[in-house]
XYZ file of C-alpha atoms in Angstrom:
471
model
C 182.870 169.521 165.493
C 182.093 171.418 162.113
C 184.407 173.995 160.898
C 184.078 177.880 161.621
C 183.183 179.472 158.481
C 182.214 183.067 157.564
C 178.555 183.277 156.589
C 178.928 185.226 153.336
C 175.038 185.588 153.031
C 175.038 187.593 156.212
C 175.096 191.356 156.403
C 178.329 193.004 157.401
C 178.924 193.710 161.304
C 180.686 196.927 162.128
C 182.321 197.843 165.277
C 181.657 201.141 167.164
C 184.866 203.387 167.634
C 185.874 205.001 170.830
C 184.349 208.644 169.324
C 180.985 206.912 168.682
C 180.404 205.700 172.204
C 178.763 207.948 174.749
C 178.015 207.770 178.321
C 175.135 205.560 178.990
C 175.328 203.654 175.782
C 174.684 199.928 176.452
C 174.242 196.370 175.056
C 172.979 193.081 176.072
C 173.346 189.509 175.327
C 171.066 186.811 176.317
C 171.694 183.201 176.489
C 170.045 179.782 178.317
C 172.347 177.889 180.253
C 172.093 174.202 178.864
C 173.578 170.900 180.418
C 175.818 170.682 177.369
C 177.216 173.927 178.215
C 178.055 173.012 181.689
C 179.671 169.737 180.361
C 181.659 171.533 177.689
C 183.137 173.976 180.034
C 183.847 171.448 182.581
C 185.874 169.663 179.763
C 187.783 172.881 178.708
C 188.729 173.419 182.449
C 189.325 170.155 183.532
C 186.590 170.907 186.344
C 185.214 167.771 187.550
C 183.207 169.579 190.382
C 180.315 167.025 191.054
C 177.865 170.034 191.627
C 178.333 170.547 187.893
C 178.540 166.911 186.591
C 176.776 164.536 189.009
C 173.068 165.113 189.259
C 172.785 162.767 192.290
C 175.614 164.837 194.081
C 174.044 168.106 193.194
C 170.826 167.279 194.597
C 172.007 166.946 198.138
C 171.203 169.467 200.662
C 175.188 170.752 200.506
C 174.800 171.899 197.117
C 172.421 174.279 194.959
C 171.190 171.870 192.419
C 173.185 171.647 188.915
C 174.694 174.934 188.251
C 177.026 176.374 185.612
C 180.596 177.614 186.058
C 180.827 181.255 187.217
C 183.091 182.013 184.429
C 180.093 181.276 181.819
C 178.611 184.572 183.117
C 182.049 186.433 182.717
C 182.241 184.705 179.189
C 179.061 186.318 178.291
C 180.223 189.753 179.402
C 183.135 189.366 177.021
C 180.788 188.447 174.296
C 178.811 191.546 174.939
C 181.984 193.883 174.752
C 183.690 191.840 171.840
C 180.630 191.721 169.608
C 178.184 194.378 170.646
C 179.836 197.168 172.368
C 182.418 198.556 171.383
C 182.773 195.391 169.251
C 185.715 194.039 167.234
C 189.144 195.854 167.875
C 188.357 196.386 171.556
C 190.785 195.098 174.208
C 190.149 194.257 177.907
C 192.461 195.719 180.430
C 191.130 195.032 183.645
C 187.944 193.612 185.457
C 186.283 193.605 188.698
C 183.256 191.302 189.187
C 181.178 190.041 191.942
C 179.087 186.768 191.951
C 175.602 187.098 193.839
C 173.890 183.951 192.777
C 174.368 180.637 191.054
C 172.882 180.087 187.316
C 171.324 176.784 187.084
C 170.747 174.568 183.956
C 167.759 176.044 182.166
C 168.260 179.550 183.436
C 168.268 182.374 181.106
C 171.100 184.998 181.797
C 170.860 188.410 180.440
C 173.943 190.318 180.529
C 174.315 194.198 179.933
C 177.436 196.329 179.581
C 176.901 200.063 179.993
C 179.582 202.906 179.369
C 179.955 205.020 182.685
C 183.323 206.589 182.213
C 185.628 207.459 179.198
C 189.195 208.864 178.702
C 189.895 210.183 175.342
C 193.648 210.310 175.564
C 193.930 206.502 176.181
C 190.511 205.660 174.357
C 189.678 203.713 177.609
C 186.029 203.025 178.462
C 184.714 201.709 181.876
C 181.732 199.517 181.461
C 179.316 198.837 184.318
C 178.294 195.165 183.707
C 175.263 193.315 185.178
C 173.685 189.914 184.633
C 170.082 188.892 185.725
C 168.315 185.575 185.207
C 164.836 185.176 184.103
C 163.341 185.981 187.640
C 165.232 189.243 187.784
C 167.678 187.792 190.265
C 171.118 189.487 190.090
C 173.758 186.810 189.511
C 176.847 188.750 188.729
C 177.876 192.487 188.614
C 180.972 194.816 188.357
C 183.086 196.911 186.089
C 185.508 196.246 183.134
C 188.113 198.569 181.529
C 188.316 198.388 177.843
C 190.293 200.005 175.127
C 188.163 200.879 172.105
C 189.190 200.729 168.459
C 190.069 203.968 166.862
C 188.889 202.918 163.428
C 185.875 200.946 161.931
C 186.087 197.145 161.443
C 183.783 195.420 159.262
C 183.177 191.607 158.916
C 180.905 188.972 157.986
C 179.115 187.081 160.758
C 180.711 183.820 161.332
C 179.015 180.394 161.812
C 180.225 178.871 164.882
C 181.370 175.415 165.170
C 178.526 172.794 166.308
C 179.714 170.956 169.251
C 177.920 167.601 170.035
C 178.511 165.929 173.422
C 178.113 162.148 173.676
C 175.074 160.518 175.343
C 174.016 157.387 176.877
C 177.026 154.773 176.815
C 179.442 157.732 175.557
C 178.374 157.790 172.065
C 175.671 159.686 170.283
C 172.612 157.819 169.385
C 172.960 157.585 165.655
C 176.725 156.491 166.036
C 175.705 153.719 168.387
C 173.183 152.437 165.694
C 175.560 152.830 162.968
C 178.136 150.660 164.704
C 175.677 147.807 164.803
C 174.670 147.940 161.126
C 171.677 148.900 159.201
C 168.230 147.174 159.896
C 165.592 146.219 157.122
C 162.526 148.200 157.829
C 159.087 148.004 156.345
C 157.977 151.509 155.664
C 154.171 151.493 155.467
C 152.470 153.433 152.697
C 155.148 156.428 152.361
C 152.845 157.961 149.742
C 153.750 161.766 150.496
C 156.944 163.335 150.140
C 157.627 163.831 153.976
C 157.460 160.179 154.824
C 159.185 158.851 151.739
C 161.839 161.473 152.101
C 162.296 160.500 155.715
C 162.820 156.780 154.829
C 165.386 157.787 152.189
C 167.217 160.028 154.553
C 167.530 157.235 156.988
C 168.944 154.976 154.178
C 171.391 157.706 153.098
C 172.561 157.868 156.746
C 173.211 154.290 156.906
C 170.551 153.174 159.454
C 167.961 151.240 157.662
C 167.334 149.234 154.288
C 163.890 150.175 153.507
C 161.193 148.048 151.940
C 158.427 150.343 150.725
C 155.014 148.889 151.095
C 152.572 150.883 148.976
C 150.688 151.097 145.607
C 153.687 151.441 143.245
C 152.005 153.839 140.864
C 151.251 156.202 143.690
C 154.804 155.816 144.987
C 156.473 156.337 141.919
C 154.262 159.676 141.301
C 155.258 160.948 144.766
C 158.999 160.155 143.946
C 158.608 161.917 140.503
C 157.117 165.170 142.075
C 159.453 165.255 144.950
C 162.571 164.545 142.830
C 163.594 161.312 144.665
C 165.261 158.395 143.378
C 163.835 155.021 144.188
C 166.598 152.974 142.098
C 167.582 149.822 143.919
C 165.040 150.084 146.737
C 162.942 147.093 147.489
C 159.080 147.581 147.293
C 155.892 145.817 147.807
C 153.130 146.538 145.624
C 149.704 146.671 147.405
C 146.232 148.344 146.466
C 145.687 150.660 149.323
C 146.817 151.905 152.767
C 144.876 149.014 154.649
C 146.829 146.263 152.667
C 149.922 148.243 153.126
C 149.688 147.928 156.906
C 148.603 144.194 156.669
C 151.558 143.357 154.458
C 153.969 145.214 156.381
C 152.882 143.456 159.569
C 153.279 140.148 157.515
C 156.804 140.875 156.749
C 157.685 141.698 160.220
C 155.907 138.580 161.594
C 157.798 136.211 158.980
C 161.231 137.805 160.032
C 161.775 139.470 156.804
C 161.993 143.070 158.253
C 163.364 143.904 161.702
C 161.212 147.013 162.309
C 158.002 149.028 160.948
C 157.856 152.603 159.966
C 154.762 154.575 159.566
C 154.090 156.553 156.455
C 151.163 158.578 155.382
C 148.535 156.404 156.685
C 146.575 156.936 159.969
C 148.098 155.735 163.248
C 145.101 153.805 163.954
C 145.243 151.992 160.857
C 148.767 150.694 161.088
C 148.479 149.837 165.020
C 145.101 147.884 164.218
C 147.113 145.675 161.786
C 149.939 145.349 164.579
C 147.424 144.063 167.290
C 145.255 141.973 165.398
C 145.440 138.564 167.028
C 146.484 136.516 163.782
C 149.548 138.753 163.165
C 152.065 137.194 165.422
C 153.291 140.572 166.495
C 151.487 140.522 169.840
C 153.325 139.908 173.096
C 152.269 139.519 176.430
C 152.689 143.068 177.139
C 150.421 146.130 176.336
C 151.863 148.201 173.519
C 153.064 151.591 174.303
C 154.740 154.835 172.788
C 157.825 156.321 174.070
C 159.371 159.804 173.412
C 163.099 159.946 173.919
C 163.857 163.513 174.842
C 166.903 165.767 175.166
C 166.154 169.092 176.700
C 168.689 171.775 177.139
C 167.286 172.392 180.548
C 167.899 168.891 181.738
C 171.180 166.904 182.288
C 170.380 163.653 180.480
C 168.101 162.190 177.950
C 164.643 161.017 179.421
C 161.613 159.138 178.278
C 158.102 160.343 178.376
C 155.294 157.636 178.044
C 152.654 157.094 176.737
C 151.885 159.976 174.651
C 150.563 158.431 171.476
C 149.077 155.036 171.866
C 147.028 154.468 175.139
C 144.411 157.202 175.758
C 143.276 156.690 179.435
C 145.413 153.734 180.553
C 144.286 151.623 183.393
C 146.547 150.622 186.375
C 147.367 147.288 184.672
C 147.913 149.045 181.338
C 150.167 151.458 183.017
C 152.329 148.718 184.639
C 153.068 147.478 181.060
C 153.817 151.095 179.857
C 156.525 151.470 182.541
C 157.844 147.893 181.783
C 158.100 148.766 178.050
C 159.853 152.190 178.907
C 162.373 150.288 181.412
C 163.229 148.015 178.517
C 164.029 150.878 176.311
C 166.036 152.675 179.009
C 168.077 149.292 179.529
C 168.778 149.164 175.698
C 169.992 152.807 176.031
C 172.470 151.887 178.585
C 170.761 153.142 181.730
C 171.259 150.276 184.168
C 168.568 151.260 186.705
C 166.385 153.954 185.390
C 164.442 156.264 187.793
C 160.715 156.316 187.024
C 158.729 159.259 188.046
C 155.034 158.591 187.928
C 153.529 161.956 187.251
C 150.405 163.568 188.781
C 149.041 167.106 189.703
C 150.326 166.634 193.287
C 152.915 164.784 194.993
C 150.629 163.274 197.658
C 148.137 160.380 197.636
C 144.497 161.777 197.374
C 141.470 159.193 197.340
C 139.547 161.550 194.839
C 142.448 161.681 192.545
C 142.722 158.271 190.425
C 146.271 159.212 188.903
C 147.787 159.326 192.622
C 146.246 156.056 193.633
C 147.613 154.410 190.483
C 151.083 155.919 191.464
C 150.934 154.431 194.787
C 149.995 151.043 193.539
C 152.643 150.947 190.966
C 155.117 151.814 193.484
C 153.944 148.951 195.592
C 154.036 146.483 192.718
C 157.887 147.454 192.192
C 158.345 146.905 195.852
C 156.799 143.262 195.405
C 158.889 142.379 192.193
C 155.969 142.922 189.719
C 157.757 145.540 188.071
C 161.726 145.183 188.053
C 164.652 146.794 186.825
C 164.197 150.249 187.830
C 163.306 152.640 190.881
C 159.771 153.925 190.938
C 158.348 156.727 192.860
C 155.144 158.714 192.755
C 153.028 160.482 192.580
C 155.341 163.277 191.843
C 154.498 166.582 190.286
C 156.304 167.481 187.141
C 158.468 170.133 188.888
C 159.414 167.503 191.581
C 160.202 165.026 188.967
C 162.759 167.041 187.203
C 164.130 169.484 190.006
C 165.634 168.256 193.147
C 165.426 171.961 194.294
C 161.875 171.857 194.045
C 161.464 168.749 195.694
C 163.576 169.731 198.749
C 161.293 172.844 199.177
C 158.396 170.627 199.347
C 160.204 168.262 201.763
C 160.224 165.359 199.426
C 162.839 162.463 200.016
C 163.260 160.326 197.154
C 165.687 158.454 194.771
C 163.796 159.712 191.914
C 162.797 163.362 192.477
C 165.029 165.679 190.258
C 166.774 162.614 188.681
C 164.054 160.981 186.602
C 165.172 159.067 183.439
C 161.433 158.050 182.609
C 158.372 160.240 183.157
C 155.004 158.087 183.285
C 152.190 160.783 182.373
C 148.512 160.057 183.373
C 147.235 159.983 180.016
C 147.826 160.354 176.320
C 146.730 163.905 176.191
C 149.102 165.029 179.029
C 151.845 163.150 177.702
C 151.472 164.412 173.906
C 151.126 167.945 175.287
C 154.403 167.714 177.457
C 156.428 166.288 174.771
C 155.430 168.994 172.121
C 155.636 171.840 174.702
C 159.177 170.648 175.435
C 159.887 170.499 171.863
C 158.263 173.576 170.345
C 158.886 176.023 173.548
C 161.837 174.218 175.356
C 164.122 173.465 172.471
C 163.969 169.990 173.115
C 164.629 167.437 170.275
C 162.926 163.880 170.278
C 162.909 160.459 168.925
C 159.762 158.137 169.047
C 159.063 154.510 168.971
C 156.441 152.175 169.857
C 157.527 149.225 172.169
C 155.760 146.142 173.431
C 155.557 144.447 169.962
C 158.009 141.776 168.557
C 159.409 144.430 166.556
C 160.225 148.199 167.236
C 157.794 150.554 165.291
C 158.787 154.067 164.191
C 155.814 156.302 164.722
C 156.486 159.900 163.953
C 154.240 162.882 163.362
C 153.669 164.403 160.048
C 155.325 167.617 161.693
C 158.380 165.960 163.050
C 161.491 167.153 161.759
C 163.876 165.379 159.501
C 166.381 165.054 162.369
C 163.696 163.427 164.872
C 162.687 161.023 162.150
C 166.275 160.066 161.547
C 166.861 159.924 165.508
C 163.786 157.655 165.543
C 165.136 155.315 163.002
C 168.318 155.028 165.075
C 166.574 154.134 168.112
C 164.589 151.522 166.415
C 167.868 150.072 164.971
C 169.250 149.784 168.738
C 166.057 147.986 169.806
C 165.900 145.611 166.574
C 169.482 144.526 167.538
C 168.854 143.895 170.904
C 165.666 141.871 170.019
C 167.599 139.545 167.786
C 169.761 138.579 170.746
C 166.910 138.634 173.218
C 163.502 138.453 171.637
C 160.646 140.142 173.480
């Protein structure tokens, strides 16, 4: 956890004294409840209520789905009073609050405090408090008695500590990869600042030992302009990007590197070299892409597949896409992943091929053609990730609301879903291509530094598993 430090670059914050607060004055604090918030509060309070920590239990009819502790709403009221109105120097004397509705993971709670009575002799102010979610549903209300400060207090905003909870087997993704040691990665044509910087960042993080496969003159010019140091880093000089892809694949096939990482060349160019019959990187499986997503609105990491390689997969190709995702989930420590096969509806419709494919995949799992996971589908997206939505529609399923893997109908829907979650839903991601003899880091030019490093960590976990059990 990072240390709390004053943000000296931020403007000074000033409280409001008793004399400056009139009846009717109000302030609002708004925040989204995340799975990490729920887990952190449970840890602080020692509250092991399964409704907050066990998705399977919370999905049962006896509960209301995964919900936050009522004190989270109370804490937001305290935040509004302590930082907005009156602000610093105030002290709470008494509170009377009522809880009207649960706050679920992913809900946005807006809490308002409003001055409704004041006593000049004691500097006491009574505030009416009210919290509503994004649907306008009242979740908490009541009153709080506060003593306001008599004098102004000014202070710089404080950077709050960053709290990171473990995932997977109890350790963060990068920590798990670091514990296994760095892997050798052929970075294919990293001839722009973004891709070259990503490789060097992953090296600095201790995750990879890069082998830069690119025209050396071009590579040196990129490094010079970006101020990047290539001393001590292995390089392979090739004339152009096509040759870089071919040479990187040759290194992987010969066991000289453990993984591939896409640089500034086009995805098709790299993948064409990977799937060429003479390279030796092909397996019996169809190659496919997996997004590993962490969303604040969902209580566990999950995989979206395939959003980058297979454009419109057939039933047979979908079976391999599922198998690849199951393998990745196993490597991440999910013993029996739950696979939701997504469609626009949750019933089989002969006019909708996606629903027919979903039914067939489930039967393939029943017959042992797909193993190591529990499959269900077709499921609409809301039913796949929300047990409450599934109950409303009368869906009884081991997967609904608990999915670890989301199999999308096609590349377009998968790509849009992942990027919507990332850009609008605050999700973080790592990306990897599975189904070849080595993992392939396949990120977008717009991906963040954090996403690229996480993708390298994911590749390291897979590469170490492949050393023990080659695909």
